[in-house]
CSV table of C-alpha atoms in Angstrom, one decimal:
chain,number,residue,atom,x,y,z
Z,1,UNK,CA,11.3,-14.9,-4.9
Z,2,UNK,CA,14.4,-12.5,-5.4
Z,3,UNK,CA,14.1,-9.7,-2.3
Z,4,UNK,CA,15.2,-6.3,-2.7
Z,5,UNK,CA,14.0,-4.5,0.5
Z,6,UNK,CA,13.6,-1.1,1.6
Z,7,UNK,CA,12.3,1.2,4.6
Z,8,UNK,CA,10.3,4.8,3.9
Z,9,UNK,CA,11.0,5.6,8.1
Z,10,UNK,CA,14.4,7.9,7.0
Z,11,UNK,CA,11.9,10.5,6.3
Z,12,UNK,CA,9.1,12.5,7.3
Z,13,UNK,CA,5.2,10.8,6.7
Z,14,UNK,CA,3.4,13.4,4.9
Z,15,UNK,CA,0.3,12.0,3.6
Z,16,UNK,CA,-1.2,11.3,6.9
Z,17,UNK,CA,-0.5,14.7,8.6
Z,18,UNK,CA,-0.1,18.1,7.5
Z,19,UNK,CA,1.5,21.4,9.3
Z,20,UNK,CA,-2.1,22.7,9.3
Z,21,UNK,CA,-5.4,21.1,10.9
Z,22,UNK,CA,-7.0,19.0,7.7
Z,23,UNK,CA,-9.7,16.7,7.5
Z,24,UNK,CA,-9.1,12.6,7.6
Z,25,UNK,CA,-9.5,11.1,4.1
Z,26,UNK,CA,-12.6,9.3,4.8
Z,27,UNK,CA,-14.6,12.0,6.6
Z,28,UNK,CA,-14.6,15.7,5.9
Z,29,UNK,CA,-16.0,16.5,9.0
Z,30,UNK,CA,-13.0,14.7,11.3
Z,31,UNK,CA,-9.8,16.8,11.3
Z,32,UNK,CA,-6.6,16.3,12.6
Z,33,UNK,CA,-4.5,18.9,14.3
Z,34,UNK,CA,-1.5,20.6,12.0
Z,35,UNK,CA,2.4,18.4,12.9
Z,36,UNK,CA,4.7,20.5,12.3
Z,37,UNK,CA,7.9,18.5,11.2
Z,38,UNK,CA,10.0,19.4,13.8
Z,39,UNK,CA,7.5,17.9,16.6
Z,40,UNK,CA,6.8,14.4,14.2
Z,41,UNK,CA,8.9,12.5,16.0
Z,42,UNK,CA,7.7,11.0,19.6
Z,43,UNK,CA,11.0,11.8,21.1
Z,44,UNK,CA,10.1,15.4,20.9
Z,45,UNK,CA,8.5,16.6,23.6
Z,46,UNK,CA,4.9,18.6,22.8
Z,47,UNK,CA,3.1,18.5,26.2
Z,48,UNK,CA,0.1,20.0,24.9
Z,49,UNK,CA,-0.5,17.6,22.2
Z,50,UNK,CA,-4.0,16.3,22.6
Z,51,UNK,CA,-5.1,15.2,19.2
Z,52,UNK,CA,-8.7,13.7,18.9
Z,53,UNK,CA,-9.5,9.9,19.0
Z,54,UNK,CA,-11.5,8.5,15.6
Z,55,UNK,CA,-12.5,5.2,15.0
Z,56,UNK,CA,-14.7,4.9,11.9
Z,57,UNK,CA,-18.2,3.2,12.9
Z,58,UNK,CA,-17.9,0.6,10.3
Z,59,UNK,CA,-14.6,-0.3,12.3
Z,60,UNK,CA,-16.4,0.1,15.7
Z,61,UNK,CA,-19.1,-2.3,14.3
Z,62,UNK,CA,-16.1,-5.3,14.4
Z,63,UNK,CA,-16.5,-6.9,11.3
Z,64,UNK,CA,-14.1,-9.9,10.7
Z,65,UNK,CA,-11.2,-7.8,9.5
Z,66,UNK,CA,-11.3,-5.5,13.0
Z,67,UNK,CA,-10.0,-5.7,16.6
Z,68,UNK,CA,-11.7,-5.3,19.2
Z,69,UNK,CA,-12.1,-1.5,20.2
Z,70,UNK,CA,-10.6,-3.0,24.3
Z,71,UNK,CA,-6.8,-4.5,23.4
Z,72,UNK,CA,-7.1,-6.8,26.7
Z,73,UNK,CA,-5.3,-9.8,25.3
Z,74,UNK,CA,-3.8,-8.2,22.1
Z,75,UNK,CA,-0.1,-9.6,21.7
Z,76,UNK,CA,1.4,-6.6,20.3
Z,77,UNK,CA,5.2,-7.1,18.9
Z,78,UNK,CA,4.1,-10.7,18.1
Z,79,UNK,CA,2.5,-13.6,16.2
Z,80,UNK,CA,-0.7,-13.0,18.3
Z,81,UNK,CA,-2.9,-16.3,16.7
Z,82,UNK,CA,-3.2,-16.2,13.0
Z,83,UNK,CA,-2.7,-12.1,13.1
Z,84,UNK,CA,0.9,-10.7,12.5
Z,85,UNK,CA,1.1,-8.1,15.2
Z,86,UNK,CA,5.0,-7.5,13.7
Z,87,UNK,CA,5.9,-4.8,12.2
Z,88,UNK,CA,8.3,-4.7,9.0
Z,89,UNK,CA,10.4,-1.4,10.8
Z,90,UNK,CA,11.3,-3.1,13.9
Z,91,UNK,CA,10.0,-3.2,17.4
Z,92,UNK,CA,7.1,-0.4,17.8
Z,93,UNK,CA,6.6,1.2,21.3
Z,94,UNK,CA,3.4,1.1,23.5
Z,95,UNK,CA,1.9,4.4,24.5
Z,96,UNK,CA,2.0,5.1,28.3
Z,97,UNK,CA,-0.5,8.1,28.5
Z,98,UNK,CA,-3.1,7.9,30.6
Z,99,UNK,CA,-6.1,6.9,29.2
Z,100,UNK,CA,-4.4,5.6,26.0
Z,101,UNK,CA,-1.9,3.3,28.2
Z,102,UNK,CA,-1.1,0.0,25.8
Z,103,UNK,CA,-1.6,1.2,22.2
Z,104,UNK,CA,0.4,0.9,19.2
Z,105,UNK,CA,2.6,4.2,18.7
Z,106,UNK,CA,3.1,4.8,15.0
Z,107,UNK,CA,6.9,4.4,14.2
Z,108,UNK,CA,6.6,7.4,12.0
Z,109,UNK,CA,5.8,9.4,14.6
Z,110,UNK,CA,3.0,12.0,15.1
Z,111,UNK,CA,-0.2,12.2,13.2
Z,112,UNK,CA,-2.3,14.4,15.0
Z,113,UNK,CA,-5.2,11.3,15.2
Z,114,UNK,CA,-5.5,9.1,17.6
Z,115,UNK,CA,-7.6,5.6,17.2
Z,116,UNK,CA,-8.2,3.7,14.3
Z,117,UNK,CA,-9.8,5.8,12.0
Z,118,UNK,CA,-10.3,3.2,8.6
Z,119,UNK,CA,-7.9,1.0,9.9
Z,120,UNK,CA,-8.9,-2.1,11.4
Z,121,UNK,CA,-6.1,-3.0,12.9
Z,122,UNK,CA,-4.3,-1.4,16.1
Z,123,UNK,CA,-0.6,-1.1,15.2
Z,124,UNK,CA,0.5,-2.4,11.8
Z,125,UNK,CA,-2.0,-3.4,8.7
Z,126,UNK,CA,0.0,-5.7,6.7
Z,127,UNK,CA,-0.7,-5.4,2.6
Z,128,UNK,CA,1.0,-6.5,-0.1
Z,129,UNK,CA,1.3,-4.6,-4.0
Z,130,UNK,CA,1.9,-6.8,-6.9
Z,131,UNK,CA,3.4,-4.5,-9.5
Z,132,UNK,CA,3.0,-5.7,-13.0
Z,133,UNK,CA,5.1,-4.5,-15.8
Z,134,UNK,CA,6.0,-4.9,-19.6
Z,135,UNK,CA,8.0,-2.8,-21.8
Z,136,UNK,CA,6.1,0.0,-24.0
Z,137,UNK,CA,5.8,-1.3,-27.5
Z,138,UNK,CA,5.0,0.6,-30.7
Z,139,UNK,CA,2.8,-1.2,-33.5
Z,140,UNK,CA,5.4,-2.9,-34.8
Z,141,UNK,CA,6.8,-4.9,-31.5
Z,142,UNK,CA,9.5,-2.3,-30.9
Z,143,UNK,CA,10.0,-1.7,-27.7
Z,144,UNK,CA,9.5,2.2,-27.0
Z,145,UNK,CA,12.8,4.2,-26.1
Z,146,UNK,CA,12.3,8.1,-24.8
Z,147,UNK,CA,14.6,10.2,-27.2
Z,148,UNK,CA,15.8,12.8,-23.9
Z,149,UNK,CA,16.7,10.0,-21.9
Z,150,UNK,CA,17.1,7.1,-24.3
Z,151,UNK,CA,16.0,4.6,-22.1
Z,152,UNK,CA,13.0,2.4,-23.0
Z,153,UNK,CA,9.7,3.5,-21.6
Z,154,UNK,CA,8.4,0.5,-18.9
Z,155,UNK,CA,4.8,0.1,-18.0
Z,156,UNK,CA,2.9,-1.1,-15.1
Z,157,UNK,CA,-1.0,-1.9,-14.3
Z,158,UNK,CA,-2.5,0.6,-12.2
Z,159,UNK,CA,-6.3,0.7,-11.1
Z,160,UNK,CA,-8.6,3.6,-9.8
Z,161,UNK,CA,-10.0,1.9,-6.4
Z,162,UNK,CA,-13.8,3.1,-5.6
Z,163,UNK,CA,-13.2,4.0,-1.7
Z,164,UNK,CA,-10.5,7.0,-2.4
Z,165,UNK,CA,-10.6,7.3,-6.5
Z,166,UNK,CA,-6.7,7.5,-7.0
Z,167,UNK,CA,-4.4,5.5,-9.5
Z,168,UNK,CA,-2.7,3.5,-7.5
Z,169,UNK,CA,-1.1,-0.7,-7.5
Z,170,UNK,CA,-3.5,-3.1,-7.6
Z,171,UNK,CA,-2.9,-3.9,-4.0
Z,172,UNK,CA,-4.9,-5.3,-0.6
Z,173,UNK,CA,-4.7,-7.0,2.7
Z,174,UNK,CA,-3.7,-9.8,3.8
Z,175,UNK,CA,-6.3,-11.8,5.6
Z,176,UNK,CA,-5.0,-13.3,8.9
Z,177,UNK,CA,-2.8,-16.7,8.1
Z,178,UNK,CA,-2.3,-15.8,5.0
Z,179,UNK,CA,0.5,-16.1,2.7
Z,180,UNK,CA,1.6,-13.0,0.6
Z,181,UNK,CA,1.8,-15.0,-2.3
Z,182,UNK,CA,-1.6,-15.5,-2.2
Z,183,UNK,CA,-2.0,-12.2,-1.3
Z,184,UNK,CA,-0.8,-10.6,-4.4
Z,185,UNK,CA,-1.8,-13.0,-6.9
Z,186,UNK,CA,-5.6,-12.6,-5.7
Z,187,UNK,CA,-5.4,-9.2,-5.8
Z,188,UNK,CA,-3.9,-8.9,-9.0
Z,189,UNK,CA,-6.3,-11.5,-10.6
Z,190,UNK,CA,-9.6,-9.9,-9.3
Z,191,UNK,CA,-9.1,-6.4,-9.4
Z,192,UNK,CA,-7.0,-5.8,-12.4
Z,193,UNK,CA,-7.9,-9.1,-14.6
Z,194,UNK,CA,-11.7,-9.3,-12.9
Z,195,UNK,CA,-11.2,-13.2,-12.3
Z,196,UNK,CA,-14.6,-12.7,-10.3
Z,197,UNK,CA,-17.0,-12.2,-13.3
Z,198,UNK,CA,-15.0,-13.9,-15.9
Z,199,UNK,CA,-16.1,-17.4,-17.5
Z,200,UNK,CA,-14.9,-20.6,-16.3
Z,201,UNK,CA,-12.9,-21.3,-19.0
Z,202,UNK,CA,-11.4,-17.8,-19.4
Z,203,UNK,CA,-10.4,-17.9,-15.6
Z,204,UNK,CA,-8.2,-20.7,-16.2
Z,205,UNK,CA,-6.5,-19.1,-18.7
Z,206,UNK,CA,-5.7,-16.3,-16.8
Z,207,UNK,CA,-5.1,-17.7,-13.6
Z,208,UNK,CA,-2.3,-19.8,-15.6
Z,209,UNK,CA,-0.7,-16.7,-16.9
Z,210,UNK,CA,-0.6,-15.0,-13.8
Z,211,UNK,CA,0.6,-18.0,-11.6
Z,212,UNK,CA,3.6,-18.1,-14.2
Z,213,UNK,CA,4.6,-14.8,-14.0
Z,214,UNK,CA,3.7,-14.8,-10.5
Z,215,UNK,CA,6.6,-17.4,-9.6
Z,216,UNK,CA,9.2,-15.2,-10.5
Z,217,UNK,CA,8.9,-11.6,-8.8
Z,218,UNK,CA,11.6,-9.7,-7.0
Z,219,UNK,CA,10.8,-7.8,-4.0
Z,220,UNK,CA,11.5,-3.6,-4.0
Z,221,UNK,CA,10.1,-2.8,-1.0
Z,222,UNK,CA,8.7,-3.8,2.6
Z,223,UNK,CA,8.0,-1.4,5.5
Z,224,UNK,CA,6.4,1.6,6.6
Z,225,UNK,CA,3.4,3.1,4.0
Z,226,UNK,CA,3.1,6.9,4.3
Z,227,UNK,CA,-1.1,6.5,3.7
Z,228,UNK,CA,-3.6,9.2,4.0
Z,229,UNK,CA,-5.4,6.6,6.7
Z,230,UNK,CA,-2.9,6.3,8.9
Z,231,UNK,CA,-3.0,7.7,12.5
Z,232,UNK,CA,-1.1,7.4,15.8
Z,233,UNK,CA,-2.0,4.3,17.1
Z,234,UNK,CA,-2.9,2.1,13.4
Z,235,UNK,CA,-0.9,2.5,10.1
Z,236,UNK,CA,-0.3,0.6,6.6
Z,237,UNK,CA,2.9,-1.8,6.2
Z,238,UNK,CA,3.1,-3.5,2.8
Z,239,UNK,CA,5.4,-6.1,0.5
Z,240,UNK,CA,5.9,-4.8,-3.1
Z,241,UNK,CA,6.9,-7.1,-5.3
Z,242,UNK,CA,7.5,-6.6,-9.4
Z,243,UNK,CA,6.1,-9.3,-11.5
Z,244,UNK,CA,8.1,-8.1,-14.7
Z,245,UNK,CA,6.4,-10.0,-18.2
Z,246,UNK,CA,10.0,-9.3,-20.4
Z,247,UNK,CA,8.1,-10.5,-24.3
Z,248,UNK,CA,5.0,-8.9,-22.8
Z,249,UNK,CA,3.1,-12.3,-24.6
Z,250,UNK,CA,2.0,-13.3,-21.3
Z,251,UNK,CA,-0.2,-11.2,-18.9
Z,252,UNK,CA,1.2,-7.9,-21.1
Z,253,UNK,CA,-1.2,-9.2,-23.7
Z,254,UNK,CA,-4.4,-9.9,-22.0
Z,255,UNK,CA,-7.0,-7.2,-21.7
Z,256,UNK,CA,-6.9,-5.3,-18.8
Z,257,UNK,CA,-10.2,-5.6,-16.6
Z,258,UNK,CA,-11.5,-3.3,-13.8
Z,259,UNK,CA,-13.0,-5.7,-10.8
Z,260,UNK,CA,-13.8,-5.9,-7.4
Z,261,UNK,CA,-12.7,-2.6,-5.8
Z,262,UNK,CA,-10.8,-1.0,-8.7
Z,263,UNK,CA,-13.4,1.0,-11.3
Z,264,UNK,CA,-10.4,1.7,-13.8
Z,265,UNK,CA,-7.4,-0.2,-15.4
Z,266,UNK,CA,-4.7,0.4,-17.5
Z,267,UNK,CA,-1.0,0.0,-18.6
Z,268,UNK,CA,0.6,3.3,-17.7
Z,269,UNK,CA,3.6,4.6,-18.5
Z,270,UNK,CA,6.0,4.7,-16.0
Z,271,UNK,CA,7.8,8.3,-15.5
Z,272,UNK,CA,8.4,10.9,-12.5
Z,273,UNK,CA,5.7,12.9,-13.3
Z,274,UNK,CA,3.1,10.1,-12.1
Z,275,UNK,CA,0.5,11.0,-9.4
Z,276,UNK,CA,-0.6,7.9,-7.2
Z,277,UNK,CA,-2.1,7.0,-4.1
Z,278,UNK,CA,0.0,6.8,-0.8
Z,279,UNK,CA,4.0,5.8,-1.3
Z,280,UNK,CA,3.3,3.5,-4.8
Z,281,UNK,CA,5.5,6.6,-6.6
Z,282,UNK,CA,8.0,5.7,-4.4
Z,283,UNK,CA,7.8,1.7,-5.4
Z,284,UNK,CA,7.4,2.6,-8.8
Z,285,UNK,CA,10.6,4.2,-9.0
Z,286,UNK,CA,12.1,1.7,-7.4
Z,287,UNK,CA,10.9,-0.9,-10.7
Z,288,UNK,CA,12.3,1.8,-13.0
Z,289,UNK,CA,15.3,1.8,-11.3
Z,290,UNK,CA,15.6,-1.8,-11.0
Z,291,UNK,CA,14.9,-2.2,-14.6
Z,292,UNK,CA,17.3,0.6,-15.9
Z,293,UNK,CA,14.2,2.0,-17.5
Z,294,UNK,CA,12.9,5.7,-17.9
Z,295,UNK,CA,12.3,7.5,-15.1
């Protein structure tokens, strides 16, 4: 596949920390402490920062997908077994605080959590996003041009997922060992296509479709994600790679449907007034852009 990379660390995370005390996305009754911008950065010092330490139970609970809540014998920086303990940004630093002496330091900078929270990985949580896309096409065939710009209008899949009820890429982790190829075409197929409940026969079909279009993606974007679940010691990393379907008689022709996480699907239009979860604005600018189309 074509790579087109990118990193999201030349600015401030926003998503995940707020000038103000607010509460963590998953529980109301956890806040973080207000980060202002100028004391983000680790390098800055804030001697009085103290923020409090939040693992979610179902984390705590160590359920295949977790570490351990000791990191005796975590190799951080490093292939550590079949977990990728590398981050996409670089080499991450270790904190050397007392009593948090070891952990992943977020390369983004300050939070105002410590711990896990939803995460259940210390240090990086590798993802990958498969955006989808086909050009907007009127009854006829035409393909769709907006008059004030008069560039064509491009289209992607986006899914509402049930755990934070956003539009967002039909994204998801990638298990331990695994290749990101497999990564996005599962995620595509199950939560945007439902593979999972669909007939034997009709699976084949689709699986088909998408393993074509999925040989020939182009990647916009690998690094840090600025996600609402990230704290100081655990954050999102991701792959995004556009799977463009050009005659849209491929996968832009079969019906969209919602599965496994996701609750909605649909082809959206792609424009800079679009509201989604985490950074996948960001990536989807970076199709439009790629594409020449409306933005």
């Amino acid at each position: 596949m074509a790579r087109r990379a990118g990193n999201m660390l030349a600015r401030l995370h926003t998503n995940c920390r707020k000038a103000n005390p607010v509460p963590y996305i998953r529980d109301d009754d956890q806040m973080r402490c207000g980060v202002p911008d100028e004391k983000v950065p680790w390098h800055v010092p804030w001697s009085s920062y103290d923020p409090e330490d939040y693992t979610m139970k179902h984390v705590l609970s160590q359920p295949v997908w977790a570490d351990p809540v000791s990191l005796g014998g975590l190799k951080f920086n490093s292939l550590d077994g079949k977990v990728d303990r590398r981050s996409h940004t670089g080499v991450y630093e270790l904190d050397s605080d007392e009593g948090t002496a070891g952990r992943p330091l977020n390369p983004a900078g300050r939070t105002g959590l410590k711990g896990r929270g939803t995460l259940g990985k210390w240090g990086p949580n590798h993802a990958a996003d498969p955006i989808v896309t086909r050009w907007k096409r009127d009854e006829s065939g035409n393909i769709v041009i907006n008059p004030n710009s008069s560039k064509q209008i491009l289209q992607f899949v986006a899914i509402v997922r049930r755990d934070h009820g956003v539009w967002a890429i039909p994204g998801g982790m990638i298990d331990a060992g695994e290749n990101v190829n497999v990564t996005l075409r599962r995620e595509f197929s199950e939560e945007a296509m439902n593979t999972l409940e669909l007939e034997p026969g009709k699976v084949l079909e689709v699986s088909k479709q998408v393993d074509e279009l999925f040989a020939h993606g182009i990647e916009v974007y690998r690094g840090y994600v600025d996600d609402p679940r990230n704290t100081d010691n655990a954050w999102m990393e991701t792959i995004a790679y556009n799977f463009h379907d050009d005659s849209g008689v491929s996968v832009g022709a079969f019906t969209l449907n919602a599965g496994d996480d996701a609750i909605g699907v649909k082809w959206t239009d792609i424009n800079k007034d679009l509201k989604l979860f985490a950074s996948h604005s960001d990536f989807i600018k970076k199709v439009a852009e790629l594409h020449n189309a409306d933005w």
